[in-house]
Amino acid sequence: MREPVEICRLTPSEAPRLRELNALFGEAFGDPETYGSAPPGETYLRDLLGKDHVIALVALADGAVVGGLVAYELDKFERARREIYIYDLAVSEPHRRRGIATALIERLRTIATMRQAWVVFVQADYGDDPAVALYEKLGVREQVLHFDIPPFRD
């Protein structure tokens, strides 16, 4: 059953909604520390949302953030093209399995088309079967390894 939701791209004036989305991410990913313990200030969030290459979408139901994604547009060097990477995507538990994640990705695909992006890509964790099923429904699966390489710290 699909529920009526509004999918919106956040603008600099909607920084408070990004805070709501971060809280949702923290809950959905079981990581409230990362998403809520050191929130950036209002100026930082407004500046971030004002950047063309940062795409923050929210799904609103009855005015509340019930899902969202954050993606980044990457300019490529090997060809004159760009790709869009979905960094975070989540829907709150009571609103899952109702087409919200698909609607968010469909809106991102529309933005990708307007931005003349070559592809939208996303990673999923092994064992996250709902995410894998969603992404397989929408795209082609590749077998890759992902590595986190930390920067040097003093």
PDB file of C-alpha atoms in Angstrom:
ATOM      1  CA  MET A   1       0.000   0.000   0.000  1.00  0.00           C
ATOM      2  CA  ARG A   2       1.507   3.299  -1.084  1.00  0.00           C
ATOM      3  CA  GLU A   3       0.923   6.290   1.135  1.00  0.00           C
ATOM      4  CA  PRO A   4       0.774   9.881  -0.053  1.00  0.00           C
ATOM      5  CA  VAL A   5       4.202  11.413   0.379  1.00  0.00           C
ATOM      6  CA  GLU A   6       5.786  14.529  -0.990  1.00  0.00           C
ATOM      7  CA  ILE A   7       9.372  14.233  -2.216  1.00  0.00           C
ATOM      8  CA  CYS A   8      11.290  17.511  -1.855  1.00  0.00           C
ATOM      9  CA  ARG A   9      14.853  18.614  -2.550  1.00  0.00           C
ATOM     10  CA  LEU A  10      16.068  20.595   0.423  1.00  0.00           C
ATOM     11  CA  THR A  11      17.148  24.182  -0.116  1.00  0.00           C
ATOM     12  CA  PRO A  12      19.411  26.272   2.134  1.00  0.00           C
ATOM     13  CA  SER A  13      16.382  27.682   3.950  1.00  0.00           C
ATOM     14  CA  GLU A  14      15.337  24.141   4.942  1.00  0.00           C
ATOM     15  CA  ALA A  15      18.369  23.260   7.083  1.00  0.00           C
ATOM     16  CA  PRO A  16      16.106  22.193  10.007  1.00  0.00           C
ATOM     17  CA  ARG A  17      14.665  19.433   7.792  1.00  0.00           C
ATOM     18  CA  LEU A  18      18.216  18.161   7.249  1.00  0.00           C
ATOM     19  CA  ARG A  19      18.522  17.850  11.018  1.00  0.00           C
ATOM     20  CA  GLU A  20      15.312  15.787  11.013  1.00  0.00           C
ATOM     21  CA  LEU A  21      16.753  13.618   8.260  1.00  0.00           C
ATOM     22  CA  ASN A  22      19.973  13.097  10.223  1.00  0.00           C
ATOM     23  CA  ALA A  23      17.941  11.941  13.233  1.00  0.00           C
ATOM     24  CA  LEU A  24      16.087   9.502  10.975  1.00  0.00           C
ATOM     25  CA  PHE A  25      19.398   8.214   9.565  1.00  0.00           C
ATOM     26  CA  GLY A  26      20.775   7.736  13.084  1.00  0.00           C
ATOM     27  CA  GLU A  27      17.743   5.697  14.090  1.00  0.00           C
ATOM     28  CA  ALA A  28      17.494   3.696  10.850  1.00  0.00           C
ATOM     29  CA  PHE A  29      21.204   2.834  10.803  1.00  0.00           C
ATOM     30  CA  GLY A  30      21.418   2.185  14.553  1.00  0.00           C
ATOM     31  CA  ASP A  31      24.067   4.910  14.795  1.00  0.00           C
ATOM     32  CA  PRO A  32      22.639   7.945  16.619  1.00  0.00           C
ATOM     33  CA  GLU A  33      26.145   8.904  17.786  1.00  0.00           C
ATOM     34  CA  THR A  34      27.425   9.585  14.252  1.00  0.00           C
ATOM     35  CA  TYR A  35      24.294  11.336  13.069  1.00  0.00           C
ATOM     36  CA  GLY A  36      23.447  13.353  16.155  1.00  0.00           C
ATOM     37  CA  SER A  37      26.212  13.824  18.697  1.00  0.00           C
ATOM     38  CA  ALA A  38      28.068  16.716  17.009  1.00  0.00           C
ATOM     39  CA  PRO A  39      25.602  18.406  14.668  1.00  0.00           C
ATOM     40  CA  PRO A  40      26.978  21.103  12.404  1.00  0.00           C
ATOM     41  CA  GLY A  41      25.782  24.658  12.834  1.00  0.00           C
ATOM     42  CA  GLU A  42      23.033  26.337  10.848  1.00  0.00           C
ATOM     43  CA  THR A  43      25.472  28.254   8.608  1.00  0.00           C
ATOM     44  CA  TYR A  44      27.302  25.055   7.657  1.00  0.00           C
ATOM     45  CA  LEU A  45      24.047  23.283   6.783  1.00  0.00           C
ATOM     46  CA  ARG A  46      22.742  26.217   4.734  1.00  0.00           C
ATOM     47  CA  ASP A  47      26.050  26.413   2.835  1.00  0.00           C
ATOM     48  CA  LEU A  48      26.011  22.640   2.253  1.00  0.00           C
ATOM     49  CA  LEU A  49      22.456  22.669   0.909  1.00  0.00           C
ATOM     50  CA  GLY A  50      23.389  25.553  -1.394  1.00  0.00           C
ATOM     51  CA  LYS A  51      26.021  23.524  -3.239  1.00  0.00           C
ATOM     52  CA  ASP A  52      24.950  22.190  -6.637  1.00  0.00           C
ATOM     53  CA  HIS A  53      26.740  18.877  -6.146  1.00  0.00           C
ATOM     54  CA  VAL A  54      24.951  18.088  -2.853  1.00  0.00           C
ATOM     55  CA  ILE A  55      21.493  16.590  -3.272  1.00  0.00           C
ATOM     56  CA  ALA A  56      19.368  16.112  -0.149  1.00  0.00           C
ATOM     57  CA  LEU A  57      15.874  14.744  -0.711  1.00  0.00           C
ATOM     58  CA  VAL A  58      13.224  14.154   1.929  1.00  0.00           C
ATOM     59  CA  ALA A  59       9.944  12.272   1.875  1.00  0.00           C
ATOM     60  CA  LEU A  60       7.268  14.083   3.840  1.00  0.00           C
ATOM     61  CA  ALA A  61       4.078  12.501   5.148  1.00  0.00           C
ATOM     62  CA  ASP A  62       1.714  14.834   6.976  1.00  0.00           C
ATOM     63  CA  GLY A  63       4.572  17.348   7.177  1.00  0.00           C
ATOM     64  CA  ALA A  64       6.992  14.959   8.912  1.00  0.00           C
ATOM     65  CA  VAL A  65      10.236  13.585   7.460  1.00  0.00           C
ATOM     66  CA  VAL A  66       9.637   9.856   6.991  1.00  0.00           C
ATOM     67  CA  GLY A  67      12.503   9.140   4.609  1.00  0.00           C
ATOM     68  CA  GLY A  68      15.282  10.705   2.672  1.00  0.00           C
ATOM     69  CA  LEU A  69      18.528  10.423   0.864  1.00  0.00           C
ATOM     70  CA  VAL A  70      21.727  12.365   0.491  1.00  0.00           C
ATOM     71  CA  ALA A  71      23.659  12.072  -2.757  1.00  0.00           C
ATOM     72  CA  TYR A  72      26.712  13.718  -4.249  1.00  0.00           C
ATOM     73  CA  GLU A  73      27.404  14.604  -7.859  1.00  0.00           C
ATOM     74  CA  LEU A  74      30.934  13.659  -8.888  1.00  0.00           C
ATOM     75  CA  ASP A  75      32.649  15.155 -11.923  1.00  0.00           C
ATOM     76  CA  LYS A  76      34.746  12.505 -13.667  1.00  0.00           C
ATOM     77  CA  PHE A  77      38.199  12.969 -15.136  1.00  0.00           C
ATOM     78  CA  GLU A  78      38.358  10.145 -17.683  1.00  0.00           C
ATOM     79  CA  ARG A  79      35.417  11.509 -19.681  1.00  0.00           C
ATOM     80  CA  ALA A  80      33.432  14.721 -19.677  1.00  0.00           C
ATOM     81  CA  ARG A  81      30.617  13.312 -17.590  1.00  0.00           C
ATOM     82  CA  ARG A  82      29.356  13.093 -14.053  1.00  0.00           C
ATOM     83  CA  GLU A  83      28.018  10.394 -11.759  1.00  0.00           C
ATOM     84  CA  ILE A  84      25.717  10.669  -8.764  1.00  0.00           C
ATOM     85  CA  TYR A  85      26.487   8.644  -5.652  1.00  0.00           C
ATOM     86  CA  ILE A  86      23.757   7.877  -3.115  1.00  0.00           C
ATOM     87  CA  TYR A  87      25.590   8.164   0.188  1.00  0.00           C
ATOM     88  CA  ASP A  88      22.709   7.649   2.641  1.00  0.00           C
ATOM     89  CA  LEU A  89      19.161   6.441   2.064  1.00  0.00           C
ATOM     90  CA  ALA A  90      16.635   5.454   4.719  1.00  0.00           C
ATOM     91  CA  VAL A  91      12.930   5.304   5.469  1.00  0.00           C
ATOM     92  CA  SER A  92      11.592   5.253   9.014  1.00  0.00           C
ATOM     93  CA  GLU A  93      10.488   1.810  10.187  1.00  0.00           C
ATOM     94  CA  PRO A  94       6.707   2.408  10.190  1.00  0.00           C
ATOM     95  CA  HIS A  95       6.809   3.725   6.611  1.00  0.00           C
ATOM     96  CA  ARG A  96       8.912   1.011   4.973  1.00  0.00           C
ATOM     97  CA  ARG A  97       7.724  -1.254   2.159  1.00  0.00           C
ATOM     98  CA  ARG A  98       5.398   1.443   0.828  1.00  0.00           C
ATOM     99  CA  GLY A  99       7.381   2.690  -2.165  1.00  0.00           C
ATOM    100  CA  ILE A 100       9.033   5.661  -0.452  1.00  0.00           C
ATOM    101  CA  ALA A 101      12.641   4.611  -1.111  1.00  0.00           C
ATOM    102  CA  THR A 102      11.753   3.916  -4.731  1.00  0.00           C
ATOM    103  CA  ALA A 103      10.087   7.341  -5.016  1.00  0.00           C
ATOM    104  CA  LEU A 104      13.199   9.001  -3.581  1.00  0.00           C
ATOM    105  CA  ILE A 105      15.440   7.218  -6.074  1.00  0.00           C
ATOM    106  CA  GLU A 106      13.071   8.030  -8.934  1.00  0.00           C
ATOM    107  CA  ARG A 107      13.259  11.739  -8.031  1.00  0.00           C
ATOM    108  CA  LEU A 108      17.064  11.460  -7.917  1.00  0.00           C
ATOM    109  CA  ARG A 109      17.013   9.835 -11.356  1.00  0.00           C
ATOM    110  CA  THR A 110      15.043  12.818 -12.648  1.00  0.00           C
ATOM    111  CA  ILE A 111      17.638  15.180 -11.177  1.00  0.00           C
ATOM    112  CA  ALA A 112      20.398  13.025 -12.694  1.00  0.00           C
ATOM    113  CA  THR A 113      18.744  13.345 -16.096  1.00  0.00           C
ATOM    114  CA  MET A 114      18.483  17.123 -15.750  1.00  0.00           C
ATOM    115  CA  ARG A 115      22.140  17.289 -14.646  1.00  0.00           C
ATOM    116  CA  GLN A 116      23.139  15.017 -17.562  1.00  0.00           C
ATOM    117  CA  ALA A 117      24.678  12.457 -15.222  1.00  0.00           C
ATOM    118  CA  TRP A 118      25.942   9.228 -16.707  1.00  0.00           C
ATOM    119  CA  VAL A 119      24.755   7.018 -13.854  1.00  0.00           C
ATOM    120  CA  VAL A 120      23.412   6.984 -10.300  1.00  0.00           C
ATOM    121  CA  PHE A 121      25.194   4.474  -8.086  1.00  0.00           C
ATOM    122  CA  VAL A 122      24.843   3.185  -4.546  1.00  0.00           C
ATOM    123  CA  GLN A 123      26.457   0.634  -2.244  1.00  0.00           C
ATOM    124  CA  ALA A 124      24.721  -1.900  -0.039  1.00  0.00           C
ATOM    125  CA  ASP A 125      26.020  -3.981   2.814  1.00  0.00           C
ATOM    126  CA  TYR A 126      26.036  -7.764   2.692  1.00  0.00           C
ATOM    127  CA  GLY A 127      23.065  -8.986   4.686  1.00  0.00           C
ATOM    128  CA  ASP A 128      20.969  -5.874   4.020  1.00  0.00           C
ATOM    129  CA  ASP A 129      18.549  -7.899   1.921  1.00  0.00           C
ATOM    130  CA  PRO A 130      15.798  -5.243   1.611  1.00  0.00           C
ATOM    131  CA  ALA A 131      18.288  -2.697   0.250  1.00  0.00           C
ATOM    132  CA  VAL A 132      19.833  -5.236  -2.125  1.00  0.00           C
ATOM    133  CA  ALA A 133      16.370  -6.219  -3.410  1.00  0.00           C
ATOM    134  CA  LEU A 134      15.437  -2.573  -3.966  1.00  0.00           C
ATOM    135  CA  TYR A 135      18.635  -1.769  -5.847  1.00  0.00           C
ATOM    136  CA  GLU A 136      18.442  -4.938  -7.955  1.00  0.00           C
ATOM    137  CA  LYS A 137      14.910  -3.918  -8.957  1.00  0.00           C
ATOM    138  CA  LEU A 138      16.205  -0.544 -10.173  1.00  0.00           C
ATOM    139  CA  GLY A 139      19.658  -1.268 -11.518  1.00  0.00           C
ATOM    140  CA  VAL A 140      22.467  -3.646 -12.367  1.00  0.00           C
ATOM    141  CA  ARG A 141      24.422  -5.342  -9.587  1.00  0.00           C
ATOM    142  CA  GLU A 142      28.211  -5.218  -9.583  1.00  0.00           C
ATOM    143  CA  GLN A 143      30.489  -7.205  -7.315  1.00  0.00           C
ATOM    144  CA  VAL A 144      32.938  -4.784  -5.703  1.00  0.00           C
ATOM    145  CA  LEU A 145      34.933  -4.434  -2.539  1.00  0.00           C
ATOM    146  CA  HIS A 146      34.787  -1.238  -0.524  1.00  0.00           C
ATOM    147  CA  PHE A 147      37.699  -0.026   1.615  1.00  0.00           C
ATOM    148  CA  ASP A 148      37.830   2.822   4.124  1.00  0.00           C
ATOM    149  CA  ILE A 149      41.283   4.421   4.121  1.00  0.00           C
ATOM    150  CA  PRO A 150      41.697   6.937   6.926  1.00  0.00           C
ATOM    151  CA  PRO A 151      43.542  10.204   6.333  1.00  0.00           C
ATOM    152  CA  PHE A 152      46.674  10.929   8.318  1.00  0.00           C
ATOM    153  CA  ARG A 153      45.914  12.431  11.723  1.00  0.00           C
ATOM    154  CA  ASP A 154      48.241  14.406  13.979  1.00  0.00           C
TER     155      ASP A 154
END
